[in-house]
mmCIF file of C-alpha atoms in Angstrom:
data_model
loop_
_atom_site.group_PDB
_atom_site.id
_atom_site.type_symbol
_atom_site.label_atom_id
_atom_site.label_comp_id
_atom_site.label_asym_id
_atom_site.label_seq_id
_atom_site.Cartn_x
_atom_site.Cartn_y
_atom_site.Cartn_z
ATOM 1 C CA MET A 1 13.995 17.256 18.125
ATOM 2 C CA GLY A 2 10.567 17.368 16.201
ATOM 3 C CA ARG A 3 7.203 18.079 17.559
ATOM 4 C CA TYR A 4 5.831 14.612 17.463
ATOM 5 C CA ASN A 5 6.931 11.487 19.507
ATOM 6 C CA PHE A 6 6.969 8.486 17.300
ATOM 7 C CA ASP A 7 8.793 6.512 20.024
ATOM 8 C CA GLU A 8 5.596 6.497 22.186
ATOM 9 C CA LEU A 9 4.455 2.804 22.756
ATOM 10 C CA ILE A 10 0.665 2.869 22.616
ATOM 11 C CA ASP A 11 -1.271 -0.199 23.803
ATOM 12 C CA ARG A 12 -3.555 -1.093 20.846
ATOM 13 C CA LYS A 13 -4.946 -4.234 22.406
ATOM 14 C CA ASN A 14 -8.641 -4.561 23.115
ATOM 15 C CA THR A 15 -9.596 -1.969 20.536
ATOM 16 C CA ALA A 16 -10.922 -4.523 17.957
ATOM 17 C CA SER A 17 -7.564 -3.860 16.070
ATOM 18 C CA LEU A 18 -7.124 -6.081 13.237
ATOM 19 C CA LYS A 19 -3.374 -5.987 13.707
ATOM 20 C CA TYR A 20 -3.334 -6.792 17.411
ATOM 21 C CA ASP A 21 -6.520 -8.501 18.538
ATOM 22 C CA PHE A 22 -7.085 -11.275 16.038
ATOM 23 C CA GLY A 23 -4.038 -13.463 16.469
ATOM 24 C CA ILE A 24 -6.109 -16.407 17.759
ATOM 25 C CA GLN A 25 -8.512 -16.418 14.873
ATOM 26 C CA ARG A 26 -5.823 -15.882 12.195
ATOM 27 C CA LYS A 27 -2.634 -17.519 13.599
ATOM 28 C CA GLY A 28 -3.825 -19.734 16.336
ATOM 29 C CA ARG A 29 -1.967 -17.856 19.062
ATOM 30 C CA ASP A 30 -2.191 -14.593 20.904
ATOM 31 C CA ASP A 31 1.415 -13.994 21.858
ATOM 32 C CA LEU A 32 2.789 -12.743 18.543
ATOM 33 C CA LEU A 33 4.343 -9.453 17.967
ATOM 34 C CA PRO A 34 2.425 -8.150 14.816
ATOM 35 C CA LEU A 35 4.307 -6.382 11.986
ATOM 36 C CA TRP A 36 2.175 -7.637 9.186
ATOM 37 C CA VAL A 37 -0.796 -5.576 7.983
ATOM 38 C CA ALA A 38 -0.120 -2.021 6.557
ATOM 39 C CA ASP A 39 -1.320 -0.300 9.773
ATOM 40 C CA MET A 40 0.882 2.193 11.673
ATOM 41 C CA ASP A 41 1.344 2.389 15.339
ATOM 42 C CA PHE A 42 1.585 6.143 15.619
ATOM 43 C CA ARG A 43 -0.881 8.606 17.174
ATOM 44 C CA LEU A 44 -2.294 11.347 14.797
ATOM 45 C CA PRO A 45 -1.424 14.815 15.526
ATOM 46 C CA ASP A 46 -3.781 16.793 17.800
ATOM 47 C CA GLU A 47 -4.788 19.021 14.923
ATOM 48 C CA ILE A 48 -6.580 16.167 13.269
ATOM 49 C CA ILE A 49 -7.767 14.414 16.325
ATOM 50 C CA GLU A 50 -9.421 17.658 17.673
ATOM 51 C CA ARG A 51 -11.439 18.107 14.410
ATOM 52 C CA ILE A 52 -12.668 14.565 14.602
ATOM 53 C CA VAL A 53 -13.575 14.972 18.204
ATOM 54 C CA LYS A 54 -15.404 18.251 17.455
ATOM 55 C CA ARG A 55 -17.391 16.798 14.634
ATOM 56 C CA ALA A 56 -18.254 13.799 17.012
ATOM 57 C CA GLU A 57 -19.412 16.149 19.761
ATOM 58 C CA HIS A 58 -22.150 17.621 17.252
ATOM 59 C CA GLY A 59 -23.911 14.270 17.993
ATOM 60 C CA ILE A 60 -25.745 13.895 14.737
ATOM 61 C CA PHE A 61 -24.220 11.499 12.133
ATOM 62 C CA GLY A 62 -26.709 11.536 9.140
ATOM 63 C CA TYR A 63 -25.874 11.209 5.580
ATOM 64 C CA THR A 64 -22.941 13.416 4.366
ATOM 65 C CA ASP A 65 -21.348 14.106 0.949
ATOM 66 C CA PRO A 66 -18.012 15.875 0.290
ATOM 67 C CA ASP A 67 -18.407 19.541 0.538
ATOM 68 C CA SER A 68 -16.351 22.272 -1.190
ATOM 69 C CA SER A 69 -13.847 22.409 1.687
ATOM 70 C CA TYR A 70 -13.162 18.733 1.377
ATOM 71 C CA LYS A 71 -12.731 19.127 -2.395
ATOM 72 C CA GLU A 72 -10.303 21.909 -1.950
ATOM 73 C CA ALA A 73 -8.299 20.155 0.790
ATOM 74 C CA LEU A 74 -7.868 17.161 -1.658
ATOM 75 C CA LYS A 75 -6.969 19.194 -4.648
ATOM 76 C CA SER A 76 -4.443 21.305 -2.682
ATOM 77 C CA TRP A 77 -2.799 18.167 -1.294
ATOM 78 C CA LEU A 78 -2.483 16.594 -4.700
ATOM 79 C CA TYR A 79 -1.019 19.694 -6.202
ATOM 80 C CA ARG A 80 1.391 20.420 -3.467
ATOM 81 C CA ARG A 81 2.621 16.946 -2.848
ATOM 82 C CA HIS A 82 2.408 15.463 -6.342
ATOM 83 C CA GLY A 83 2.228 18.296 -8.687
ATOM 84 C CA PHE A 84 -0.934 17.750 -10.526
ATOM 85 C CA GLU A 85 -4.414 19.478 -10.690
ATOM 86 C CA ILE A 86 -7.798 17.893 -10.920
ATOM 87 C CA TYR A 87 -11.412 19.035 -11.470
ATOM 88 C CA ASP A 88 -13.980 18.357 -8.769
ATOM 89 C CA GLU A 89 -16.115 16.216 -11.127
ATOM 90 C CA TRP A 90 -13.172 13.716 -11.877
ATOM 91 C CA ASN A 91 -13.300 12.511 -8.266
ATOM 92 C CA THR A 92 -15.565 9.846 -6.782
ATOM 93 C CA VAL A 93 -15.298 9.178 -3.090
ATOM 94 C CA GLU A 94 -15.281 5.478 -2.131
ATOM 95 C CA PRO A 95 -14.903 3.418 1.167
ATOM 96 C CA GLY A 96 -11.551 1.944 0.008
ATOM 97 C CA MET A 97 -9.055 1.031 -2.512
ATOM 98 C CA VAL A 98 -9.770 -2.734 -2.861
ATOM 99 C CA TYR A 99 -13.449 -1.961 -3.170
ATOM 100 C CA SER A 100 -12.755 0.498 -5.903
ATOM 101 C CA ILE A 101 -10.490 -2.009 -7.763
ATOM 102 C CA ALA A 102 -13.406 -4.462 -7.612
ATOM 103 C CA LEU A 103 -15.694 -1.828 -9.051
ATOM 104 C CA ALA A 104 -13.166 -1.138 -11.892
ATOM 105 C CA ILE A 105 -12.958 -4.823 -12.644
ATOM 106 C CA LYS A 106 -16.744 -5.126 -12.994
ATOM 107 C CA ALA A 107 -17.137 -1.891 -14.712
ATOM 108 C CA PHE A 108 -14.510 -2.243 -17.492
ATOM 109 C CA THR A 109 -14.213 -6.021 -18.073
ATOM 110 C CA GLU A 110 -16.407 -9.116 -18.501
ATOM 111 C CA PRO A 111 -16.236 -12.445 -16.849
ATOM 112 C CA GLY A 112 -13.453 -14.466 -18.271
ATOM 113 C CA ASP A 113 -11.345 -11.433 -19.421
ATOM 114 C CA GLY A 114 -7.734 -11.021 -18.489
ATOM 115 C CA VAL A 115 -6.610 -8.508 -15.894
ATOM 116 C CA ILE A 116 -2.838 -8.171 -15.700
ATOM 117 C CA ILE A 117 -0.810 -7.701 -12.464
ATOM 118 C CA GLN A 118 2.835 -7.713 -11.531
ATOM 119 C CA GLN A 119 3.643 -10.153 -8.944
ATOM 120 C CA PRO A 120 4.741 -10.205 -6.154
ATOM 121 C CA VAL A 121 2.064 -7.820 -5.589
ATOM 122 C CA TYR A 122 -0.505 -6.826 -2.821
ATOM 123 C CA TYR A 123 -2.540 -10.013 -2.675
ATOM 124 C CA PRO A 124 -6.068 -8.569 -2.797
ATOM 125 C CA PHE A 125 -5.457 -7.772 -6.622
ATOM 126 C CA MET A 126 -5.205 -11.394 -7.260
ATOM 127 C CA GLU A 127 -8.250 -12.290 -4.951
ATOM 128 C CA THR A 128 -10.387 -9.600 -6.383
ATOM 129 C CA ILE A 129 -9.773 -10.584 -9.870
ATOM 130 C CA LYS A 130 -10.502 -14.255 -9.092
ATOM 131 C CA LEU A 131 -13.638 -13.633 -7.028
ATOM 132 C CA ASN A 132 -15.094 -11.578 -9.832
ATOM 133 C CA ASN A 133 -14.499 -14.517 -12.410
ATOM 134 C CA ARG A 134 -11.832 -12.782 -14.434
ATOM 135 C CA LYS A 135 -8.575 -14.324 -15.400
ATOM 136 C CA VAL A 136 -5.341 -13.289 -13.441
ATOM 137 C CA VAL A 137 -2.588 -12.593 -15.837
ATOM 138 C CA ASN A 138 0.828 -12.295 -14.211
ATOM 139 C CA ASN A 139 3.722 -10.190 -15.614
ATOM 140 C CA GLN A 140 6.240 -11.467 -12.954
ATOM 141 C CA LEU A 141 8.599 -8.718 -11.876
ATOM 142 C CA VAL A 142 12.304 -9.637 -12.543
ATOM 143 C CA TYR A 143 14.374 -10.025 -9.352
ATOM 144 C CA LYS A 144 17.996 -9.488 -10.011
ATOM 145 C CA ASP A 145 20.831 -8.425 -7.641
ATOM 146 C CA GLY A 146 18.510 -7.488 -4.963
ATOM 147 C CA HIS A 147 16.365 -5.225 -7.160
ATOM 148 C CA TYR A 148 13.114 -5.634 -9.041
ATOM 149 C CA GLU A 149 12.479 -4.566 -12.691
ATOM 150 C CA ILE A 150 9.671 -4.843 -15.217
ATOM 151 C CA ASP A 151 9.835 -7.363 -18.048
ATOM 152 C CA TYR A 152 8.279 -5.180 -20.805
ATOM 153 C CA ASP A 153 8.378 -7.885 -23.513
ATOM 154 C CA ASP A 154 6.600 -10.431 -21.344
ATOM 155 C CA PHE A 155 4.114 -7.562 -20.427
ATOM 156 C CA GLU A 156 3.192 -6.901 -23.909
ATOM 157 C CA LYS A 157 3.118 -10.573 -24.933
ATOM 158 C CA LYS A 158 0.720 -11.443 -22.109
ATOM 159 C CA ILE A 159 -1.620 -8.524 -22.977
ATOM 160 C CA ILE A 160 -1.823 -9.783 -26.540
ATOM 161 C CA GLU A 161 -2.113 -13.568 -25.899
ATOM 162 C CA GLU A 162 -4.589 -13.237 -22.949
ATOM 163 C CA LYS A 163 -6.566 -10.495 -24.417
ATOM 164 C CA VAL A 164 -6.064 -8.271 -21.424
ATOM 165 C CA LYS A 165 -8.653 -5.474 -20.811
ATOM 166 C CA LEU A 166 -7.178 -3.978 -17.529
ATOM 167 C CA PHE A 167 -3.895 -3.498 -15.904
ATOM 168 C CA LEU A 168 -3.713 -3.142 -12.031
ATOM 169 C CA LEU A 169 -0.646 -0.960 -11.419
ATOM 170 C CA CYS A 170 0.759 -0.761 -7.833
ATOM 171 C CA SER A 171 2.819 2.510 -7.655
ATOM 172 C CA PRO A 172 4.768 2.754 -5.388
ATOM 173 C CA HIS A 173 4.845 -1.071 -5.506
ATOM 174 C CA ASN A 174 3.820 -3.142 -2.451
ATOM 175 C CA PRO A 175 5.622 -5.261 -1.402
ATOM 176 C CA VAL A 176 8.926 -4.735 -3.301
ATOM 177 C CA GLY A 177 9.172 -1.064 -2.517
ATOM 178 C CA ARG A 178 9.909 0.085 -6.020
ATOM 179 C CA VAL A 179 9.010 3.689 -6.853
ATOM 180 C CA TRP A 180 8.546 3.534 -10.608
ATOM 181 C CA THR A 181 10.334 6.112 -12.672
ATOM 182 C CA SER A 182 8.634 8.258 -15.233
ATOM 183 C CA VAL A 183 10.452 6.308 -18.034
ATOM 184 C CA GLU A 184 9.246 2.931 -16.646
ATOM 185 C CA LEU A 185 5.626 4.252 -16.282
ATOM 186 C CA GLN A 186 5.782 5.711 -19.828
ATOM 187 C CA LYS A 187 6.865 2.299 -21.287
ATOM 188 C CA VAL A 188 4.026 0.317 -19.692
ATOM 189 C CA ALA A 189 1.601 3.097 -20.487
ATOM 190 C CA ASP A 190 2.485 3.071 -24.097
ATOM 191 C CA ILE A 191 1.950 -0.662 -24.350
ATOM 192 C CA CYS A 192 -1.460 -0.315 -22.637
ATOM 193 C CA LEU A 193 -2.421 2.466 -25.018
ATOM 194 C CA LYS A 194 -1.306 0.598 -27.992
ATOM 195 C CA HIS A 195 -3.534 -2.447 -27.029
ATOM 196 C CA ASN A 196 -6.469 -0.461 -25.688
ATOM 197 C CA VAL A 197 -5.812 -1.645 -22.023
ATOM 198 C CA LEU A 198 -7.228 0.576 -19.236
ATOM 199 C CA ILE A 199 -4.972 1.210 -16.267
ATOM 200 C CA PHE A 200 -6.041 1.269 -12.624
ATOM 201 C CA ALA A 201 -3.151 2.935 -10.855
ATOM 202 C CA ASP A 202 -3.190 2.186 -7.075
ATOM 203 C CA GLU A 203 -1.088 5.088 -5.733
ATOM 204 C CA ILE A 204 -2.115 4.590 -2.063
ATOM 205 C CA HIS A 205 1.582 4.628 -0.907
ATOM 206 C CA ALA A 206 2.516 7.738 -2.964
ATOM 207 C CA ASP A 207 3.071 9.797 0.140
ATOM 208 C CA PHE A 208 5.858 7.456 1.464
ATOM 209 C CA VAL A 209 8.784 7.890 -0.768
ATOM 210 C CA TYR A 210 12.430 7.941 0.635
ATOM 211 C CA SER A 211 14.458 11.013 0.177
ATOM 212 C CA LYS A 212 16.575 9.828 -2.785
ATOM 213 C CA TYR A 213 13.443 9.013 -4.915
ATOM 214 C CA LYS A 214 10.464 10.885 -6.337
ATOM 215 C CA HIS A 215 6.998 9.532 -6.997
ATOM 216 C CA THR A 216 5.631 10.123 -10.419
ATOM 217 C CA SER A 217 1.879 9.930 -10.653
ATOM 218 C CA LEU A 218 0.738 8.282 -13.806
ATOM 219 C CA ILE A 219 -1.726 11.190 -14.386
ATOM 220 C CA THR A 220 1.186 13.514 -14.913
ATOM 221 C CA LEU A 221 2.423 11.672 -18.160
ATOM 222 C CA GLY A 222 -0.031 13.525 -20.237
ATOM 223 C CA GLU A 223 -3.609 13.820 -21.450
ATOM 224 C CA ARG A 224 -3.695 10.754 -23.899
ATOM 225 C CA TYR A 225 -2.649 8.583 -20.915
ATOM 226 C CA ALA A 226 -4.983 10.201 -18.476
ATOM 227 C CA GLN A 227 -8.003 9.406 -20.811
ATOM 228 C CA SER A 228 -7.410 5.696 -20.193
ATOM 229 C CA LEU A 229 -6.696 6.021 -16.456
ATOM 230 C CA ILE A 230 -8.478 5.245 -13.200
ATOM 231 C CA LEU A 231 -6.256 6.779 -10.435
ATOM 232 C CA GLY A 232 -6.737 5.543 -6.847
ATOM 233 C CA THR A 233 -5.546 7.791 -4.029
ATOM 234 C CA SER A 234 -6.388 7.629 -0.364
ATOM 235 C CA PRO A 235 -5.233 9.150 3.134
ATOM 236 C CA SER A 236 -5.664 5.593 4.651
ATOM 237 C CA LYS A 237 -2.045 4.717 4.406
ATOM 238 C CA THR A 238 -0.559 8.238 4.816
ATOM 239 C CA PHE A 239 -2.437 9.016 8.001
ATOM 240 C CA ASN A 240 -3.509 5.522 9.059
ATOM 241 C CA LEU A 241 -7.238 6.231 8.527
ATOM 242 C CA ALA A 242 -8.212 2.826 7.005
ATOM 243 C CA GLY A 243 -10.808 2.358 9.750
ATOM 244 C CA LEU A 244 -12.592 5.535 8.581
ATOM 245 C CA GLN A 245 -12.884 4.208 5.059
ATOM 246 C CA ILE A 246 -12.072 6.917 2.454
ATOM 247 C CA ALA A 247 -10.549 6.676 -0.990
ATOM 248 C CA ASN A 248 -10.623 9.142 -3.821
ATOM 249 C CA ILE A 249 -10.936 7.653 -7.272
ATOM 250 C CA ILE A 250 -9.984 10.100 -10.065
ATOM 251 C CA ILE A 251 -11.173 9.471 -13.585
ATOM 252 C CA PRO A 252 -10.610 12.215 -16.088
ATOM 253 C CA ASN A 253 -12.514 10.494 -18.847
ATOM 254 C CA ASP A 254 -16.203 11.190 -18.806
ATOM 255 C CA GLU A 255 -17.395 7.849 -20.246
ATOM 256 C CA LEU A 256 -15.175 5.842 -18.077
ATOM 257 C CA ARG A 257 -16.276 7.755 -15.036
ATOM 258 C CA LYS A 258 -20.006 7.190 -15.853
ATOM 259 C CA LYS A 259 -19.380 3.414 -16.110
ATOM 260 C CA PHE A 260 -17.493 3.301 -12.850
ATOM 261 C CA ARG A 261 -20.151 5.336 -11.020
ATOM 262 C CA ARG A 262 -22.848 3.167 -12.550
ATOM 263 C CA GLU A 263 -21.134 0.111 -11.087
ATOM 264 C CA ASN A 264 -20.814 1.916 -7.757
ATOM 265 C CA ASP A 265 -24.595 2.653 -7.764
ATOM 266 C CA ALA A 266 -25.211 -1.048 -8.696
ATOM 267 C CA SER A 267 -23.229 -2.089 -5.595
ATOM 268 C CA GLY A 268 -25.549 -0.153 -3.255
ATOM 269 C CA TYR A 269 -22.960 2.337 -2.069
ATOM 270 C CA SER A 270 -23.658 6.073 -1.797
ATOM 271 C CA GLN A 271 -22.606 8.517 0.921
ATOM 272 C CA PRO A 272 -19.222 8.218 2.487
ATOM 273 C CA ASN A 273 -18.295 7.879 6.248
ATOM 274 C CA THR A 274 -18.987 11.144 7.951
ATOM 275 C CA LEU A 275 -15.867 11.052 10.195
ATOM 276 C CA GLY A 276 -13.850 9.687 7.300
ATOM 277 C CA LEU A 277 -14.613 12.905 5.411
ATOM 278 C CA THR A 278 -13.687 15.179 8.475
ATOM 279 C CA ALA A 279 -10.493 13.276 9.183
ATOM 280 C CA THR A 280 -9.304 13.440 5.582
ATOM 281 C CA LYS A 281 -9.976 17.131 5.277
ATOM 282 C CA ALA A 282 -8.152 17.733 8.473
ATOM 283 C CA ALA A 283 -5.171 15.493 7.517
ATOM 284 C CA TYR A 284 -4.763 17.166 4.122
ATOM 285 C CA THR A 285 -5.085 20.567 5.726
ATOM 286 C CA TYR A 286 -3.116 20.259 9.001
ATOM 287 C CA GLY A 287 -1.063 17.012 8.682
ATOM 288 C CA GLU A 288 1.923 17.929 6.512
ATOM 289 C CA GLU A 289 4.429 18.712 9.412
ATOM 290 C CA TRP A 290 3.598 15.314 10.986
ATOM 291 C CA LEU A 291 3.970 13.445 7.837
ATOM 292 C CA GLU A 292 7.446 15.010 7.147
ATOM 293 C CA GLU A 293 8.592 14.009 10.655
ATOM 294 C CA LEU A 294 7.169 10.713 10.175
ATOM 295 C CA LYS A 295 9.031 10.125 6.957
ATOM 296 C CA GLU A 296 12.285 11.054 8.651
ATOM 297 C CA TYR A 297 11.486 8.577 11.443
ATOM 298 C CA LEU A 298 10.708 5.699 8.971
ATOM 299 C CA GLU A 299 14.060 6.403 7.239
ATOM 300 C CA GLU A 300 15.786 6.045 10.582
ATOM 301 C CA ASN A 301 13.790 2.769 11.197
ATOM 302 C CA LEU A 302 14.916 1.483 7.761
ATOM 303 C CA SER A 303 18.564 2.280 8.632
ATOM 304 C CA PHE A 304 18.172 0.459 11.819
ATOM 305 C CA VAL A 305 16.962 -2.640 10.159
ATOM 306 C CA ARG A 306 19.656 -2.385 7.521
ATOM 307 C CA ASP A 307 22.400 -2.173 10.099
ATOM 308 C CA TYR A 308 20.982 -4.922 12.413
ATOM 309 C CA LEU A 309 20.715 -7.315 9.433
ATOM 310 C CA LYS A 310 24.218 -6.644 8.325
ATOM 311 C CA GLU A 311 25.652 -7.157 11.792
ATOM 312 C CA LYS A 312 23.518 -10.047 13.222
ATOM 313 C CA LEU A 313 21.625 -11.566 10.285
ATOM 314 C CA PRO A 314 23.625 -11.257 7.032
ATOM 315 C CA LYS A 315 21.824 -14.163 5.365
ATOM 316 C CA VAL A 316 18.539 -12.345 5.583
ATOM 317 C CA HIS A 317 18.610 -9.936 2.662
ATOM 318 C CA LEU A 318 16.940 -6.567 2.662
ATOM 319 C CA ILE A 319 15.473 -5.498 -0.717
ATOM 320 C CA GLU A 320 16.131 -1.827 -0.574
ATOM 321 C CA PRO A 321 12.834 -0.065 -0.604
ATOM 322 C CA GLU A 322 12.485 3.212 -2.503
ATOM 323 C CA GLY A 323 9.095 3.926 -1.031
ATOM 324 C CA THR A 324 6.410 2.548 1.348
ATOM 325 C CA TYR A 325 6.894 1.580 5.103
ATOM 326 C CA LEU A 326 6.652 -2.024 4.218
ATOM 327 C CA ILE A 327 10.024 -3.892 3.730
ATOM 328 C CA TRP A 328 10.674 -6.929 1.767
ATOM 329 C CA LEU A 329 13.190 -9.459 3.094
ATOM 330 C CA ASP A 330 14.652 -12.499 1.337
ATOM 331 C CA PHE A 331 15.065 -15.577 3.566
ATOM 332 C CA SER A 332 16.188 -18.004 0.816
ATOM 333 C CA GLU A 333 19.542 -18.497 2.373
ATOM 334 C CA ILE A 334 17.877 -19.331 5.759
ATOM 335 C CA SER A 335 15.360 -21.802 4.498
ATOM 336 C CA ASP A 336 14.213 -23.638 1.291
ATOM 337 C CA ASN A 337 10.804 -24.445 2.534
ATOM 338 C CA HIS A 338 8.061 -21.709 3.062
ATOM 339 C CA LYS A 339 6.135 -23.837 5.474
ATOM 340 C CA GLU A 340 9.199 -24.435 7.534
ATOM 341 C CA LEU A 341 10.134 -20.742 7.464
ATOM 342 C CA GLU A 342 6.630 -19.657 8.413
ATOM 343 C CA LYS A 343 6.696 -22.133 11.317
ATOM 344 C CA LEU A 344 10.005 -20.713 12.522
ATOM 345 C CA ILE A 345 8.850 -17.105 12.274
ATOM 346 C CA VAL A 346 5.458 -17.800 14.028
ATOM 347 C CA ASP A 347 6.264 -20.572 16.541
ATOM 348 C CA GLU A 348 9.953 -19.764 17.420
ATOM 349 C CA ALA A 349 10.365 -16.083 16.813
ATOM 350 C CA ARG A 350 6.778 -15.325 17.879
ATOM 351 C CA LEU A 351 6.323 -12.855 14.986
ATOM 352 C CA TRP A 352 3.313 -12.111 12.814
ATOM 353 C CA LEU A 353 4.550 -11.095 9.452
ATOM 354 C CA ASP A 354 3.057 -11.402 5.933
ATOM 355 C CA PRO A 355 4.575 -14.514 4.356
ATOM 356 C CA GLY A 356 5.876 -14.196 0.743
ATOM 357 C CA ILE A 357 3.785 -16.978 -0.672
ATOM 358 C CA ILE A 358 0.631 -14.741 -0.518
ATOM 359 C CA PHE A 359 2.111 -12.346 -2.836
ATOM 360 C CA GLY A 360 2.858 -14.966 -5.501
ATOM 361 C CA ARG A 361 4.437 -18.456 -5.734
ATOM 362 C CA GLU A 362 7.863 -17.234 -6.734
ATOM 363 C CA THR A 363 8.421 -15.415 -3.442
ATOM 364 C CA ALA A 364 7.502 -18.023 -1.042
ATOM 365 C CA LEU A 365 10.800 -17.567 0.857
ATOM 366 C CA PHE A 366 10.324 -13.761 1.432
ATOM 367 C CA GLU A 367 8.510 -11.982 4.200
ATOM 368 C CA ARG A 368 6.975 -8.512 4.337
ATOM 369 C CA ILE A 369 7.473 -6.478 7.473
ATOM 370 C CA ASN A 370 5.779 -3.220 8.526
ATOM 371 C CA ILE A 371 8.452 -0.833 9.944
ATOM 372 C CA ALA A 372 5.824 1.805 10.940
ATOM 373 C CA CYS A 373 6.223 1.284 14.563
ATOM 374 C CA PRO A 374 8.233 2.720 17.436
ATOM 375 C CA ARG A 375 11.942 1.689 17.209
ATOM 376 C CA LYS A 376 11.627 -0.352 20.451
ATOM 377 C CA THR A 377 8.977 -2.484 18.777
ATOM 378 C CA LEU A 378 11.068 -3.028 15.680
ATOM 379 C CA GLU A 379 14.186 -3.766 17.788
ATOM 380 C CA GLN A 380 12.247 -6.376 19.782
ATOM 381 C CA ALA A 381 11.041 -7.961 16.644
ATOM 382 C CA LEU A 382 14.500 -8.357 15.152
ATOM 383 C CA VAL A 383 15.958 -9.679 18.430
ATOM 384 C CA GLN A 384 13.200 -12.306 18.481
ATOM 385 C CA LEU A 385 14.038 -13.265 15.000
ATOM 386 C CA TYR A 386 17.757 -13.486 15.747
ATOM 387 C CA GLU A 387 17.270 -15.592 18.846
ATOM 388 C CA ALA A 388 14.925 -17.907 17.052
ATOM 389 C CA LEU A 389 17.327 -18.448 14.187
ATOM 390 C CA GLU A 390 20.314 -18.844 16.518
ATOM 391 C CA LYS A 391 18.297 -21.363 18.497
ATOM 392 C CA SER A 392 17.401 -23.293 15.474
ATOM 393 C CA GLY A 393 21.046 -24.070 14.819
ATOM 394 C CA ARG A 394 21.203 -22.433 11.450
ATOM 395 C CA ARG A 395 24.454 -20.659 10.498
ATOM 396 C CA LEU A 396 23.758 -16.942 10.595
#
């Protein structure tokens, strides 16, 4: 028995929670069980909450910058958990990962330039490229035997043909759950180096890797790769701190860092969120035991889903995740129409999931589910799905 109770059901309604309080605005109904956005339903450990409360009790919330204790906490975490060291000057604190990706797109490409992604992938990658008038270039991941791989030939071909300037790497990959190996990362990094393509490595899910696997940060591949790298890290997934808006963007190359910061200045952003800095420092200093217990709980949640699908819903196929708390389910044996599938999930199962179509056209019959919730919530969701499918008359 661990110290922390991840089975606790906490009512999050009426807290302006994006996950729970905006069903009417986003889905047209307020009776849905939400397992969509990457937002966990677990209370943080007291060691972190107490430090946020203590800072709040001071009562003054003027401008703040990362101090030496913040920088040490970040560096210590990256070294302990991921095996690499950084210099203080490499890091720029930003309000979020997507904001930082947008800055990188504007800093390192021009309107009309190609930016390459690997669909199915976190949908704001696509949106941010398009909204900044750059060209989305897709290196579709290859789905075979329930597993995703990179098509390296297509990756290089697209880079050449589309004159790509920037690669947005999702590592670990959301939504397919791949934890890229050092060999896979080396191959794409070599292609990028060969064609002078910069890499923005979004490693926001790096702390959630299942026990059989190991996350390799792209920065650990070596100096020549690090000089073409913009590395995005954040506590917002690890400790569910998205509402406190902190990301750390690590750029070893001086010239790239200057360009990135110039774009940041042009955007009008300067000092970060006061409580975000406090929470991040506390999380990286005192949150390790909580995280380890959480990861064990998530593995048990994953096993629960795996077993339930095998017994009750064998035609819904789990893409075995190697990392992240977001699981990717293939419904192609259940339905051949994504609009019909979405109607069944929302109107019949009363579930709010992320439909596969938003991650790319080729995965329209998939759904992404967030398993970072108490087991009872997860069980309720699967029961609702089973009952809806059974009622629909489909052979399960």
